[in-house]
mmCIF file of C-alpha atoms and ligand atoms in Angstrom:
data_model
loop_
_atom_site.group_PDB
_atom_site.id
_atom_site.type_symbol
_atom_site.label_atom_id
_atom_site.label_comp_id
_atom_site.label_asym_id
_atom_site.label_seq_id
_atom_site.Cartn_x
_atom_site.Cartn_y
_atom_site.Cartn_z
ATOM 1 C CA UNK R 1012 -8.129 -66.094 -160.600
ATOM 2 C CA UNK R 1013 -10.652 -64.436 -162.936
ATOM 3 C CA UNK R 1014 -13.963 -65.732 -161.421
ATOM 4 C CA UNK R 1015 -16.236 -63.183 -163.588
ATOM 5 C CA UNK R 1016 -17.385 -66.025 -165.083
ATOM 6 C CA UNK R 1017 -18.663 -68.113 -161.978
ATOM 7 C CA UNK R 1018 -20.877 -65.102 -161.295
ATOM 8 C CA UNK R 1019 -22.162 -64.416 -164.905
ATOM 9 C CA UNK R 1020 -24.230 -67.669 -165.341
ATOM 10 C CA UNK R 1021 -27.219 -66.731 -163.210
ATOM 11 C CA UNK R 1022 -28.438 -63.164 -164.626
ATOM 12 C CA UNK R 1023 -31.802 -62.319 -164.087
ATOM 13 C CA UNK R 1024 -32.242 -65.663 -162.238
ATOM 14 C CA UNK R 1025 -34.247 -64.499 -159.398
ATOM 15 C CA UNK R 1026 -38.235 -64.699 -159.409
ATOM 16 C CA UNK R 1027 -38.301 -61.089 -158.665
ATOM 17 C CA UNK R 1028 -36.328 -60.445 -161.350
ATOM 18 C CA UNK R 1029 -37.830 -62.064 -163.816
ATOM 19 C CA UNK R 1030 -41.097 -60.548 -162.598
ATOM 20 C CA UNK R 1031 -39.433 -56.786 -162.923
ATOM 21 C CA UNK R 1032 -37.943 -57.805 -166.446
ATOM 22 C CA UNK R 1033 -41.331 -58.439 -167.793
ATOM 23 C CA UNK R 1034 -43.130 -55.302 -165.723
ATOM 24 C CA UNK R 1035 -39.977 -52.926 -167.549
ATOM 25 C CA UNK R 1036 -40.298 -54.438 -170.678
ATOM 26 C CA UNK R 1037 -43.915 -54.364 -170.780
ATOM 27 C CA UNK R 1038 -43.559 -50.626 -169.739
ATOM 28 C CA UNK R 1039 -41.117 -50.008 -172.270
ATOM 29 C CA UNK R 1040 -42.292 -52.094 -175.309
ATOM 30 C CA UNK R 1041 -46.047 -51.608 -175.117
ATOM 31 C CA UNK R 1042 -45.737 -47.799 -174.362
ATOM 32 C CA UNK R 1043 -47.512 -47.601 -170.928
ATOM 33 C CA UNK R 1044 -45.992 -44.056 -170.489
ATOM 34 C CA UNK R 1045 -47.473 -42.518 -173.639
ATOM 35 C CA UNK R 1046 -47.019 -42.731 -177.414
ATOM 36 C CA UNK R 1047 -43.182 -43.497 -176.741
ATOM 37 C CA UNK R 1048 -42.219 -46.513 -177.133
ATOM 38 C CA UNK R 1049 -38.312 -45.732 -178.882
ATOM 39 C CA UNK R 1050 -35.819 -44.874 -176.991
ATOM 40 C CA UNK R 1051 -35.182 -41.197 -176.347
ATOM 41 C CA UNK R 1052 -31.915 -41.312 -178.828
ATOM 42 C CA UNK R 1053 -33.963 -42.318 -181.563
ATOM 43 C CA UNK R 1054 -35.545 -39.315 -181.620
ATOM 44 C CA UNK R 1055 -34.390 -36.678 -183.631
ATOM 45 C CA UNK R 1056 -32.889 -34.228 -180.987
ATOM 46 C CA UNK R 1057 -30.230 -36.925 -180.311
ATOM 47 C CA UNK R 1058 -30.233 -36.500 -176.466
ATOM 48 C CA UNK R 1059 -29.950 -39.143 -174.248
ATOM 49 C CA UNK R 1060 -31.368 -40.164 -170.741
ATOM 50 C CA UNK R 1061 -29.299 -42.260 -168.301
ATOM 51 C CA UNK R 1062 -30.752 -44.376 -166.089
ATOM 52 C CA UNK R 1063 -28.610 -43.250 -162.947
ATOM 53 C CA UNK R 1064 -27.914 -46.645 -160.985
ATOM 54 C CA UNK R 1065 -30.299 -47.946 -162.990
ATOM 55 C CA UNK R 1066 -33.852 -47.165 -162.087
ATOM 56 C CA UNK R 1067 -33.211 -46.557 -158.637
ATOM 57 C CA UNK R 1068 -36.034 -43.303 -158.035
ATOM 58 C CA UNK R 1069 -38.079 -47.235 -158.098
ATOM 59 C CA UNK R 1070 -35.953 -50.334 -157.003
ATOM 60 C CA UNK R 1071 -33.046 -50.394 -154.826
ATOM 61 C CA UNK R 1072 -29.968 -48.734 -156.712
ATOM 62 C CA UNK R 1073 -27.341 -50.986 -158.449
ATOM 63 C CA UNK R 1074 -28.979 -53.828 -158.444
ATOM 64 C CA UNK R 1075 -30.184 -56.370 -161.812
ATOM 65 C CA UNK R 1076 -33.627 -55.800 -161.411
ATOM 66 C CA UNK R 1077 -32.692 -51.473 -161.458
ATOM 67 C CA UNK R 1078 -31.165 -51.739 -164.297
ATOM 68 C CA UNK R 1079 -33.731 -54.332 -165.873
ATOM 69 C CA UNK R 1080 -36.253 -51.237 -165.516
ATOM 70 C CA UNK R 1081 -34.471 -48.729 -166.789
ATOM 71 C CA UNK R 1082 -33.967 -50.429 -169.745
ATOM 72 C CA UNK R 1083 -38.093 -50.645 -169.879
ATOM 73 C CA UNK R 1084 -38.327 -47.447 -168.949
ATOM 74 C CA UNK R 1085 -36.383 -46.219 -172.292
ATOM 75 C CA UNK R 1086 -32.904 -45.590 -170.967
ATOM 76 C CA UNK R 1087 -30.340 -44.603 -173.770
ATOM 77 C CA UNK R 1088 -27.501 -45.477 -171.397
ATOM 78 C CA UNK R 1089 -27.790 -47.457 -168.141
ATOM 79 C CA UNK R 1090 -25.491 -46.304 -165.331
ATOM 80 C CA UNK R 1091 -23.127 -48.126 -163.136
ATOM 81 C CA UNK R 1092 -19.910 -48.061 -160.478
ATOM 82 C CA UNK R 1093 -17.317 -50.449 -160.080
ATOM 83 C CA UNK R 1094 -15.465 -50.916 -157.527
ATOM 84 C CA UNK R 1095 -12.767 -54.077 -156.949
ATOM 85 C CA UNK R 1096 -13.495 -57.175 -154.401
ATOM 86 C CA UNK R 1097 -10.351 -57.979 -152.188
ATOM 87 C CA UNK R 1098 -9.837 -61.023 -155.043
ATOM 88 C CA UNK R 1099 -10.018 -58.528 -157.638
ATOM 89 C CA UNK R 1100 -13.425 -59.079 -158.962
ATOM 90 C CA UNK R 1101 -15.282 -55.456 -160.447
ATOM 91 C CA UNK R 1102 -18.427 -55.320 -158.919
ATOM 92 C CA UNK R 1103 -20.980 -52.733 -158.626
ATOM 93 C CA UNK R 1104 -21.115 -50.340 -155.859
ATOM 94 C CA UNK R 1105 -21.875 -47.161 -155.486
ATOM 95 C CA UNK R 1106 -18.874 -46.324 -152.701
ATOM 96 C CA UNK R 1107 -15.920 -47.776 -152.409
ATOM 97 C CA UNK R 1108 -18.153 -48.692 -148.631
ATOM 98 C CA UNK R 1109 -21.209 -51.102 -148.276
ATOM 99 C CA UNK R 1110 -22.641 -49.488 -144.892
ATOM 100 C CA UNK R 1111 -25.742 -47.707 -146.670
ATOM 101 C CA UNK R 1112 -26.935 -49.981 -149.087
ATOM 102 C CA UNK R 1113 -26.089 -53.352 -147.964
ATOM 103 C CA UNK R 1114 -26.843 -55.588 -144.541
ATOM 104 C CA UNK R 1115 -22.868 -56.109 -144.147
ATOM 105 C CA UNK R 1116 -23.003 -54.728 -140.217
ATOM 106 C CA UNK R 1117 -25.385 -57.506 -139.692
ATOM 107 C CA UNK R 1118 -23.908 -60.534 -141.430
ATOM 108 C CA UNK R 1119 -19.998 -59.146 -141.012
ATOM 109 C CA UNK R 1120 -20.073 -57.168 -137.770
ATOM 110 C CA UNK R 1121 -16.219 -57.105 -137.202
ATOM 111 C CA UNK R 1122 -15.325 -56.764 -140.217
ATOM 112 C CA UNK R 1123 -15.039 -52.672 -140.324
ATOM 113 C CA UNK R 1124 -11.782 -50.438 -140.767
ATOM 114 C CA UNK R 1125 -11.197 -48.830 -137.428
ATOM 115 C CA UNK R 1126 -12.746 -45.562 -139.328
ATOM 116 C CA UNK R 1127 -16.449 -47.487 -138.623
ATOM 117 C CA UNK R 1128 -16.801 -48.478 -142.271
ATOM 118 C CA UNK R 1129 -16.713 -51.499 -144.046
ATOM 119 C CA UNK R 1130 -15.297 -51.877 -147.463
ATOM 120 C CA UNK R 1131 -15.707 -53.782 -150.646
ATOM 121 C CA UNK R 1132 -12.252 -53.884 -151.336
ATOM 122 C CA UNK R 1133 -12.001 -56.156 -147.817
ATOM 123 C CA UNK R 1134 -14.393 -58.501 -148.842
ATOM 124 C CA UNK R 1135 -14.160 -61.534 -151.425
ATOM 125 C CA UNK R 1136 -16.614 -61.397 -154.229
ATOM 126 C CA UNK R 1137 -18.130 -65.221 -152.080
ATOM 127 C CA UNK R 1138 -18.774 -62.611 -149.229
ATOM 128 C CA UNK R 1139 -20.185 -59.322 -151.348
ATOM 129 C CA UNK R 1140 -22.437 -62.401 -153.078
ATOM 130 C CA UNK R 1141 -24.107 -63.561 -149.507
ATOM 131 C CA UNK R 1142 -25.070 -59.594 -148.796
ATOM 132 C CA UNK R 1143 -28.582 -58.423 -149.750
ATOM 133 C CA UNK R 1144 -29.085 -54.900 -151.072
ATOM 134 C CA UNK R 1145 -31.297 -52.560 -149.785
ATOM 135 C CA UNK R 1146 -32.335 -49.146 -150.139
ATOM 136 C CA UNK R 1147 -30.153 -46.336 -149.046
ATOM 137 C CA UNK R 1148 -29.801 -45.390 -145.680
ATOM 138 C CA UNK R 1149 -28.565 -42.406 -144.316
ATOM 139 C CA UNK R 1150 -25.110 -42.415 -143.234
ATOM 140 C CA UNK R 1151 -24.935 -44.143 -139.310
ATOM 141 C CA UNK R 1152 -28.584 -45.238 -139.581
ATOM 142 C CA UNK R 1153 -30.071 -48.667 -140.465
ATOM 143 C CA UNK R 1154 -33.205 -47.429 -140.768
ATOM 144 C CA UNK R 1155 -33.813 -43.977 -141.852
ATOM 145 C CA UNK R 1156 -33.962 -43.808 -145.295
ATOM 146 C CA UNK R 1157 -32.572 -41.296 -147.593
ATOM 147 C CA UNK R 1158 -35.208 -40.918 -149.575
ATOM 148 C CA UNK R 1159 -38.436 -41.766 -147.881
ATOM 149 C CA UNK R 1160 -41.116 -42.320 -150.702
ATOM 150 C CA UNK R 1161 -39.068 -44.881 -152.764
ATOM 151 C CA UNK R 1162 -38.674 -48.866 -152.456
ATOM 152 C CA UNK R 1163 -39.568 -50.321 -148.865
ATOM 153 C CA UNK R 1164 -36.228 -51.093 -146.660
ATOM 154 C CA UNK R 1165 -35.223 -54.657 -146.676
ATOM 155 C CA UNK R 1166 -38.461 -56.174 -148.138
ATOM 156 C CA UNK R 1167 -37.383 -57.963 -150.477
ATOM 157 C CA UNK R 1168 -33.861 -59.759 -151.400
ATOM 158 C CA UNK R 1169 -31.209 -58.091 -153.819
ATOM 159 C CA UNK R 1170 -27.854 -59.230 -154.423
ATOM 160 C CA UNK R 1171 -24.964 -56.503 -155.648
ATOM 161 C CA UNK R 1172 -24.358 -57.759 -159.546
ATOM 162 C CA UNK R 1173 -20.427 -58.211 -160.691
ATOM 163 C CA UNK R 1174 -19.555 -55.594 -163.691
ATOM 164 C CA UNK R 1175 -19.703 -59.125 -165.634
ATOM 165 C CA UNK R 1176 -23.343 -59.352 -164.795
ATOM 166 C CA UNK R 1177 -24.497 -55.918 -165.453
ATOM 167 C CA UNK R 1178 -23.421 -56.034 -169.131
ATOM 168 C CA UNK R 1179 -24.268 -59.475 -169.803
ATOM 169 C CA UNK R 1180 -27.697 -58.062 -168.565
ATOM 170 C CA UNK R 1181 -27.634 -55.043 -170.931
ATOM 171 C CA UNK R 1182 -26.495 -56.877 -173.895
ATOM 172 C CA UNK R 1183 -29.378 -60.205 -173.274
ATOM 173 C CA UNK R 1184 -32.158 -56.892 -173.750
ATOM 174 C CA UNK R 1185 -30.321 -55.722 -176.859
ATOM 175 C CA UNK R 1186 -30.383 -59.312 -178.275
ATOM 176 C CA UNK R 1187 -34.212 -60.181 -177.331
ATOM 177 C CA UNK R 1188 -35.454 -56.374 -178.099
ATOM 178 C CA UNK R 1189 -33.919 -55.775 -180.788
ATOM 179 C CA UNK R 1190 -32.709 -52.080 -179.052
ATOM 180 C CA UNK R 1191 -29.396 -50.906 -178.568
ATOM 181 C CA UNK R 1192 -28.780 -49.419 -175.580
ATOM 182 C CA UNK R 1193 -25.670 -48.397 -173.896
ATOM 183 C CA UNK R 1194 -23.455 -48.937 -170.394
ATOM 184 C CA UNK R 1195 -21.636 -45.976 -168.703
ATOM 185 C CA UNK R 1196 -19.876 -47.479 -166.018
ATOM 186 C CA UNK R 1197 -17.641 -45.303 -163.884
ATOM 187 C CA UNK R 1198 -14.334 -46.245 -162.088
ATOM 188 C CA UNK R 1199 -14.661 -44.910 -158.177
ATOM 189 C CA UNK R 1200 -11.364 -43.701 -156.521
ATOM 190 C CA UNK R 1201 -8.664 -45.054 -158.657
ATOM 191 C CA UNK R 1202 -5.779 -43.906 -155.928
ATOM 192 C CA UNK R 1203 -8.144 -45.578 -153.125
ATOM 193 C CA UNK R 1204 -7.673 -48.907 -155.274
ATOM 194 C CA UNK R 1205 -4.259 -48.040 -155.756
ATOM 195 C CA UNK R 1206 -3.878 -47.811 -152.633
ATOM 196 C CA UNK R 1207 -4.965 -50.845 -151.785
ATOM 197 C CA UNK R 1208 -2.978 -53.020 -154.527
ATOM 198 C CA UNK R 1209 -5.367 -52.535 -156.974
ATOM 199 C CA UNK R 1210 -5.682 -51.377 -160.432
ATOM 200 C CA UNK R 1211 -9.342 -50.780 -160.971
ATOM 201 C CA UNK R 1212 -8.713 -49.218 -164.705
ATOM 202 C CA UNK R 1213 -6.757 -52.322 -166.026
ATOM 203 C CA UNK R 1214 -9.249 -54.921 -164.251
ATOM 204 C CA UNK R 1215 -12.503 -52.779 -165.685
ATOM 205 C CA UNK R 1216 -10.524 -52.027 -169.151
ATOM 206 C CA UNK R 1217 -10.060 -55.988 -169.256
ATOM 207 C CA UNK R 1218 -14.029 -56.237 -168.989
ATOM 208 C CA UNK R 1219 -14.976 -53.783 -171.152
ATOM 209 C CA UNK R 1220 -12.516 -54.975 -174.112
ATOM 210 C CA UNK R 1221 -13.666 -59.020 -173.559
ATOM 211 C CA UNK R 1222 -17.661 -57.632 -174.605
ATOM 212 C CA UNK R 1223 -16.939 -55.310 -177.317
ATOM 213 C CA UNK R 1224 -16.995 -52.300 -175.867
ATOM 214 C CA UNK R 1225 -13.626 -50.397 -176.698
ATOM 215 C CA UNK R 1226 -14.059 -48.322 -179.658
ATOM 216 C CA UNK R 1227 -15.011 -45.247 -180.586
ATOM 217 C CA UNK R 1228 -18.195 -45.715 -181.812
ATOM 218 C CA UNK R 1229 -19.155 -48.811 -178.635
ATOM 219 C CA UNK R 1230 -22.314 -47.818 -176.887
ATOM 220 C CA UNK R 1231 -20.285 -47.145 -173.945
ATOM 221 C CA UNK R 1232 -18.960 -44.405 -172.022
ATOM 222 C CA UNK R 1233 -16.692 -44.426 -169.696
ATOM 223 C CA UNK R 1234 -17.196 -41.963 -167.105
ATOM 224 C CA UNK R 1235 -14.627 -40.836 -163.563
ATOM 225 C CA UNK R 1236 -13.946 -37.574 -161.314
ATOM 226 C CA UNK R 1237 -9.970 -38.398 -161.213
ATOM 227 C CA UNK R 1238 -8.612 -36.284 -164.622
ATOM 228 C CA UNK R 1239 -5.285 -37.703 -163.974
ATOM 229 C CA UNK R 1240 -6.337 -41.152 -164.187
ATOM 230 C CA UNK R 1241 -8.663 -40.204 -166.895
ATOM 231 C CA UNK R 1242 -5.706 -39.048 -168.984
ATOM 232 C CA UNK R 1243 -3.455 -42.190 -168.071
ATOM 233 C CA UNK R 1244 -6.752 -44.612 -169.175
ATOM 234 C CA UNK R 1245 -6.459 -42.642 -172.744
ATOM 235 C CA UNK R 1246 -2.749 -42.705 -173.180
ATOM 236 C CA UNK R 1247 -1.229 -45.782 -170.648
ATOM 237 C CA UNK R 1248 -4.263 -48.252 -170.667
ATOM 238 C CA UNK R 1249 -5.074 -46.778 -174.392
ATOM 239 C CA UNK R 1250 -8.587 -46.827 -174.062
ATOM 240 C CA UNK R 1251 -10.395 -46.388 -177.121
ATOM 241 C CA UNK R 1252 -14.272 -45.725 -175.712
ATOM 242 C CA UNK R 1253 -16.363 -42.623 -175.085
ATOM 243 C CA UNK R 1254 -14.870 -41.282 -171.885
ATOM 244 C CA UNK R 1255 -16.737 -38.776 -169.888
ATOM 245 C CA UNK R 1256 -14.723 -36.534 -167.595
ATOM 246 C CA UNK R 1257 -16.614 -36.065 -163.922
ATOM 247 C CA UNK R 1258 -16.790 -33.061 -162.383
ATOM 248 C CA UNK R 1259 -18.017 -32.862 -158.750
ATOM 249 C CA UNK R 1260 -17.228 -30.634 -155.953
ATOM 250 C CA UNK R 1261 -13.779 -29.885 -154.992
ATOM 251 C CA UNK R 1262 -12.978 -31.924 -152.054
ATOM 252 C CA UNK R 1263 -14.102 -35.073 -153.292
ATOM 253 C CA UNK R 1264 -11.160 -35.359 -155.469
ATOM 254 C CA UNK R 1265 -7.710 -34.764 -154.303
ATOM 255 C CA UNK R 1266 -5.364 -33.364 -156.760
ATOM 256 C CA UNK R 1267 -8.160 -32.141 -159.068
ATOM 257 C CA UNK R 1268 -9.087 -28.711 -159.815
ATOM 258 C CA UNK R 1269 -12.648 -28.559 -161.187
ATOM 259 C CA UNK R 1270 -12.852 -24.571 -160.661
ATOM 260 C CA UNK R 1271 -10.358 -24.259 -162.763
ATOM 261 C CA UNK R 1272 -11.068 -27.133 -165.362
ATOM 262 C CA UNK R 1273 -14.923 -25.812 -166.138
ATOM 263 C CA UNK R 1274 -12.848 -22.912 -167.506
ATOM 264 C CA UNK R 1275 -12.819 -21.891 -171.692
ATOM 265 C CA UNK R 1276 -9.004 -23.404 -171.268
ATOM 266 C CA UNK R 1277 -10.039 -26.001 -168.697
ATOM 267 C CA UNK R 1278 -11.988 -27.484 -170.856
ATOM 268 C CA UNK R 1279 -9.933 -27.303 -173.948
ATOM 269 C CA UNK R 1280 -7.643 -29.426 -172.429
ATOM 270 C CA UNK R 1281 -10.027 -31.950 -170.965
ATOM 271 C CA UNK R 1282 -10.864 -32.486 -175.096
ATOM 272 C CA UNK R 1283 -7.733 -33.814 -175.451
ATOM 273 C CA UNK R 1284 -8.590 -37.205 -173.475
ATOM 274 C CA UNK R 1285 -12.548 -37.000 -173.167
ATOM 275 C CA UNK R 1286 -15.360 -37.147 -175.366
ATOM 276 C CA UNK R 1287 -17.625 -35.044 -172.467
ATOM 277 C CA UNK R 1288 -18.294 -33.539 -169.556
ATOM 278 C CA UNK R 1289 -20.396 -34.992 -166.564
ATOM 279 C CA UNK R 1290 -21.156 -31.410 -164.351
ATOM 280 C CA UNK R 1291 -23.190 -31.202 -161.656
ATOM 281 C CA UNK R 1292 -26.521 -29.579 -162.834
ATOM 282 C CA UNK R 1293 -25.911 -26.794 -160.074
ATOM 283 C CA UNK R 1294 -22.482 -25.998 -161.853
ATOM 284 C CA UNK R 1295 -24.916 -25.207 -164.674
ATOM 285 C CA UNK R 1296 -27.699 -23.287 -162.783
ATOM 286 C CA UNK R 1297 -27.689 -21.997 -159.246
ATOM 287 C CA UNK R 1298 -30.082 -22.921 -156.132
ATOM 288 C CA UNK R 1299 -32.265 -20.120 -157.449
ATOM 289 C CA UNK R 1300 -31.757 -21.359 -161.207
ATOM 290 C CA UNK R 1301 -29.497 -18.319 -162.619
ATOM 291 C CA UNK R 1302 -26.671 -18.947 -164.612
ATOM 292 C CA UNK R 1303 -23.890 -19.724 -161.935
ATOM 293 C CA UNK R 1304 -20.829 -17.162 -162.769
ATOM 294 C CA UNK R 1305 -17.616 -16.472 -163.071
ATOM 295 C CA UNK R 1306 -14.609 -16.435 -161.229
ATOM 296 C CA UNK R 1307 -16.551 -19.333 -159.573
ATOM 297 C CA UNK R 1308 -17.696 -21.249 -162.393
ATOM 298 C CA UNK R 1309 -18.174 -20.291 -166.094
ATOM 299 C CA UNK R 1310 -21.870 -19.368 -167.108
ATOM 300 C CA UNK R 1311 -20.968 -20.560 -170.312
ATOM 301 C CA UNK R 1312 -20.127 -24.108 -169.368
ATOM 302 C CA UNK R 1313 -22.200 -26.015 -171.887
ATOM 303 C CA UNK R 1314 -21.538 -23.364 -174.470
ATOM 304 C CA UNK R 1315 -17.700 -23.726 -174.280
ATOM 305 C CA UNK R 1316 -18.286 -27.320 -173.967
ATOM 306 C CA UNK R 1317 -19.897 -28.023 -176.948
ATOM 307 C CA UNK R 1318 -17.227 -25.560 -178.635
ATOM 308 C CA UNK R 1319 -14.386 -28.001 -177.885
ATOM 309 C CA UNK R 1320 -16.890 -30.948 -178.844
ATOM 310 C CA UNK R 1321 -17.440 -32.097 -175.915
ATOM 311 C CA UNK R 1322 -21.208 -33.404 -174.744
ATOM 312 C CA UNK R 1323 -22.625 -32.177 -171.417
ATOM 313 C CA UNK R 1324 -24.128 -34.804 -169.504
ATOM 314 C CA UNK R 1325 -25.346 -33.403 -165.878
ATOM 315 C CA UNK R 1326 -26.450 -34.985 -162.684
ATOM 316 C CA UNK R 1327 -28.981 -35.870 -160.660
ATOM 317 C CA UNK R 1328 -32.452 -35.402 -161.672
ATOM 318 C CA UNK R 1329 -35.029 -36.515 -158.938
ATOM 319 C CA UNK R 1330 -38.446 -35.695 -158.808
ATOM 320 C CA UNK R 1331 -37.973 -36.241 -154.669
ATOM 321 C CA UNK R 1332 -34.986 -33.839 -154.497
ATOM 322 C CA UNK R 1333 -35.915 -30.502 -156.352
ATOM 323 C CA UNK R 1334 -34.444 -27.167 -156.665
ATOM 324 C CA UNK R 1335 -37.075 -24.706 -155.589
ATOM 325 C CA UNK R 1336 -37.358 -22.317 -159.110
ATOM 326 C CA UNK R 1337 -39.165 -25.660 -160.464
ATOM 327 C CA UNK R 1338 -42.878 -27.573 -159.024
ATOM 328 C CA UNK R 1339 -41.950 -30.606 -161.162
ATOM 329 C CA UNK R 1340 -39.187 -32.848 -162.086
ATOM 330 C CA UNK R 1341 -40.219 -32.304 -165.942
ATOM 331 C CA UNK R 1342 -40.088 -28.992 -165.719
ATOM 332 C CA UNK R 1343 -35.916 -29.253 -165.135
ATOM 333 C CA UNK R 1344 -35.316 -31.652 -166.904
ATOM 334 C CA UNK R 1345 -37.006 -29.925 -169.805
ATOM 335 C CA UNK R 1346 -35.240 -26.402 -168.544
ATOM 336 C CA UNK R 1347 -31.507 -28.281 -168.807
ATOM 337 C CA UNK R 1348 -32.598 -30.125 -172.385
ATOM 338 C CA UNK R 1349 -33.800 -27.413 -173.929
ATOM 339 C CA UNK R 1350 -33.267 -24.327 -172.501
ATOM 340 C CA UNK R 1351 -29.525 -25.084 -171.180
ATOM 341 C CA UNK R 1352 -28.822 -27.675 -174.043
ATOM 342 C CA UNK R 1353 -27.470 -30.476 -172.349
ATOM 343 C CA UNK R 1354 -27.018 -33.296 -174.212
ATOM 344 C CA UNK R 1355 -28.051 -35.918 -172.115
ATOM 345 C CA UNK R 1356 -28.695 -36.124 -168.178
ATOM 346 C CA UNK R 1357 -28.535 -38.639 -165.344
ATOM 347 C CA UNK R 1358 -31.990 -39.509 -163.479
ATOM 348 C CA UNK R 1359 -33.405 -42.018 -160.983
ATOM 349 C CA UNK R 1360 -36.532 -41.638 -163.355
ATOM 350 C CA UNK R 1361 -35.839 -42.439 -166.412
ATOM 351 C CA UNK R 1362 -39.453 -42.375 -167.300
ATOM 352 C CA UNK R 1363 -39.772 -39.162 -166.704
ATOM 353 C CA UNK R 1364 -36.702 -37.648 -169.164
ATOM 354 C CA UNK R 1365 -38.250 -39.796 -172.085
ATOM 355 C CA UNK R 1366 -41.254 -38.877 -171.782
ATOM 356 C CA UNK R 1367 -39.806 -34.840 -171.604
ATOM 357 C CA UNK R 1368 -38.071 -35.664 -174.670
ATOM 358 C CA UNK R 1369 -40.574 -37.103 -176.262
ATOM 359 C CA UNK R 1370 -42.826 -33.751 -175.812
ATOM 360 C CA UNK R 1371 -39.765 -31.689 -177.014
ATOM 361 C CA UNK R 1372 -39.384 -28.030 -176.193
ATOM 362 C CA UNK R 1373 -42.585 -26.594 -177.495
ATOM 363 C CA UNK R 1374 -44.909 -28.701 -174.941
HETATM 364 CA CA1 CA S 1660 -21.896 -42.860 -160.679
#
C-alpha cells in the first residue's frame, strides 16, 4: 500500500532537470547574483527567505526542477503542499484541484466532480504521474495565464513530484552542497481529506518522521490555515516540528476566526501549539502600505507576535504583483524585513529576498 517508494527512485531524472540543477546550483554556488553566495540564514540577521512553491516567479510551480532553483537561488526553506492521491499517496499540489496547473481536462476529460473540477484526491498517484505540469492558468481558461511574463505554457514537460520526492530532492542538495536547507510543507484542507476518507496529517506526519524531520530543532516547518487541526497535529498526532499557524482571509477556512486570532490574546493562544505565524503581508500593511488597524486587524501584529515568541513569516512577494506605495519588489521586501521585522517571507523570487538581505537595512 505505501508506494512512496516506487516514486522516489527517479529524482531529478529528467534532462531538463538535470540541466536546471546545474543552472541553480551554478547560480547559487558561484554567486552569479552578487557577493552572496551563503544562504540568507547564515547571515547574521537570522531571517529567512522561502522559496514559495519553489522558484515558481521562474519555472512552473511545484514541480522538481522549482524547487531545484530555489535551492540555487539561496532559499533558507523551500515551500510545498500536499495533498492525498485517491490510494493515499501525499503529493504536491497546490489545490486540493488540478484544473490550473495540470493538462488533466485533456488526458481525463470525464473525470470531473459535477462542480466542473477535477480532483487529486480522485485520481491514483499512476494517473497524477502521466499528467504534465504547466504554468498557472486562470481559473476556466487553458490558456490565459495568470501571470503573463513567467515560464511559457506547456513548453516543456513537468511531472507533479510525490512529498517523497520533494524531500529526497532537498536532502540529495544538502548532502552534495554541503548546505542545510529546510522544507515547509503545508497540509491543504484537512476536513476536505477528511471528508473524503482521508487523514492527510497522519499520512504527511508518517513522511516527515521516516526522514528525520520531527523535532524541534528539524529544518522543517510545518505550516496550515485549519487552527483546529493545527492543535490536534500538536497534541493527537504529537508532532514535535516547527509548526507555523496560517492565517488567510476569512472564508477560506470554515470554523476559523483569523480576525479574532491576530488579536494580543489570539495570538497568545496560538503559542500554545505553534512556533509562528504565516499572515498575509496585507494583514501587516494596507493597499496603501499603512499599518492596517484595529478592530479589523491589530497594527501591532508582528510586535505581539514576537512577544509570545512566535516568528512572522508573511506571504507573497512578487515582483509581477505589487502593491502600489512600492516601484520594486526589493523595496517590500526590504520594507517588511526591516522596517516591519518579519522574520522571514514567502517569494516566487527567491533571488531577489537574498540578495535584499544580503544588502541589509542601510542599502
Ligand atoms: Ca502553500
Amino acid at each position: 500500500r505505501d508506494r512512496g517508494g516506487d516514486w522516489s527512485s527517479d529524482v531529478c531524472s529528467s534532462d531538463l532537470c538535470t540541466i536546471v540543477c546545474t543552472l541553480a546550483l551554478t547560480i547559487g554556488l558561484n554567486g552569479g547574483y552578487g557577493q552572496n553566495t551563503v544562504s540568507a540564514a547564515s547571515t547574521k540577521n537570522n531571517k529567512i527567505v522561502i522559496g514559495h512553491r519553489g522558484a515558481c516567479g521562474y519555472l512552473p510551480e511545484h514541480t522538481l526542477e522549482s524547487y531545484s532553483l530555489a535551492y540555487g537561488l539561496g532559499a533558507d526553506y523551500i515551500e510545498s503542499d500536499v495533498c492525498l492521491t485517491k490510494d493515499g499517496i501525499p503529493v504536491i499540489m497546490h489545490d486540493i484541484t488540478i484544473d490550473t496547473t495540470t493538462d488533466v481536462a485533456k488526458l481525463y476529460p470525464n473525470r470531473k466532480r459535477a462542480d466542473g473540477h477535477y480532483y487529486v484526491i480522485d485520481f491514483t498517484i499512476s494517473e497524477i504521474k502521466t499528467l504534465s505540469v504547466h504554468e498557472r492558468t486562470q481559473e476556466g481558461s487553458t490558456t490565459n495565464v495568470v501571470y503573463p511574463g513567467r515560464f511559457p505554457l506547456n513548453s516543456a514537460h513537468f511531472e507533479v513530484p510525490t512529498l517523497e520526492e520533494y524531500i529526497q530532492l532537498v536532502q540529495g542538495l544538502n548532502k552534495s552542497t554541503g548546505k542545510d536547507i529546510g522544507i515547509y510543507p503545508e497540509l491543504k484542507q484537512p476536513k476536505f481529506h477528511t471528508d473524503n476518507g482521508q487523514d492527510i496529517g497522519t499520512v504527511a506526519l508518517k513522511v516527515l518522521r521516516k526522514y528525520g524531520y520531527d523535532t524541534p530543532k528539524s529544518k522543517c516547518y510545518l505550516q496550515c490555515f485549519d487552527p483546529s487541526y493545527l492543535i490536534k497535529v500538536r497534541t493527537k498526532m504529537g508532532a514535535k516540528m516547527k509548526i507555523i499557524q496560517l492565517i488567510g482571509e476569512e472564508p477560506d477556512s470554515p470554523g476559523a476566526n483569523y480576525k479574532k486570532m491576530m488579536t494580543d490574546a489570539g495570538l497568545a493562544k496560538v503559542a500554545t501549539y505553534a512556533n509562528g505565524i504565516g499572515p498575509w503581508y496585507e494583514q501587516i500593511l494596507d493597499v496603501d502600505g499603512n499599518k492596517v488597524k484595529l478592530p479589523v486587524t491589530n497594527p501591532n501584529l508582528v510586535k505581539d507576535a514576537h512577544k509570545h515568541n512566535l516568528v512572522v513569516h508573511p506571504y507573497t512577494f512578487r515582483k509581477d504583483d505589487l502593491p502600489k506605495y512600492v516601484t520594486s519588489v526589493d523595496q517590500l521586501m526590504k520594507r517588511f524585513y526591516f522596517k516591519e521585522n518579519v522574520d522571514g517571507i514567502f517569494t516566487d523570487f527567491s533571488d531577489h529576498a537574498v540578495k535584499v538581505l544580503a544588502n541589509g537595512p542601510k542599502k
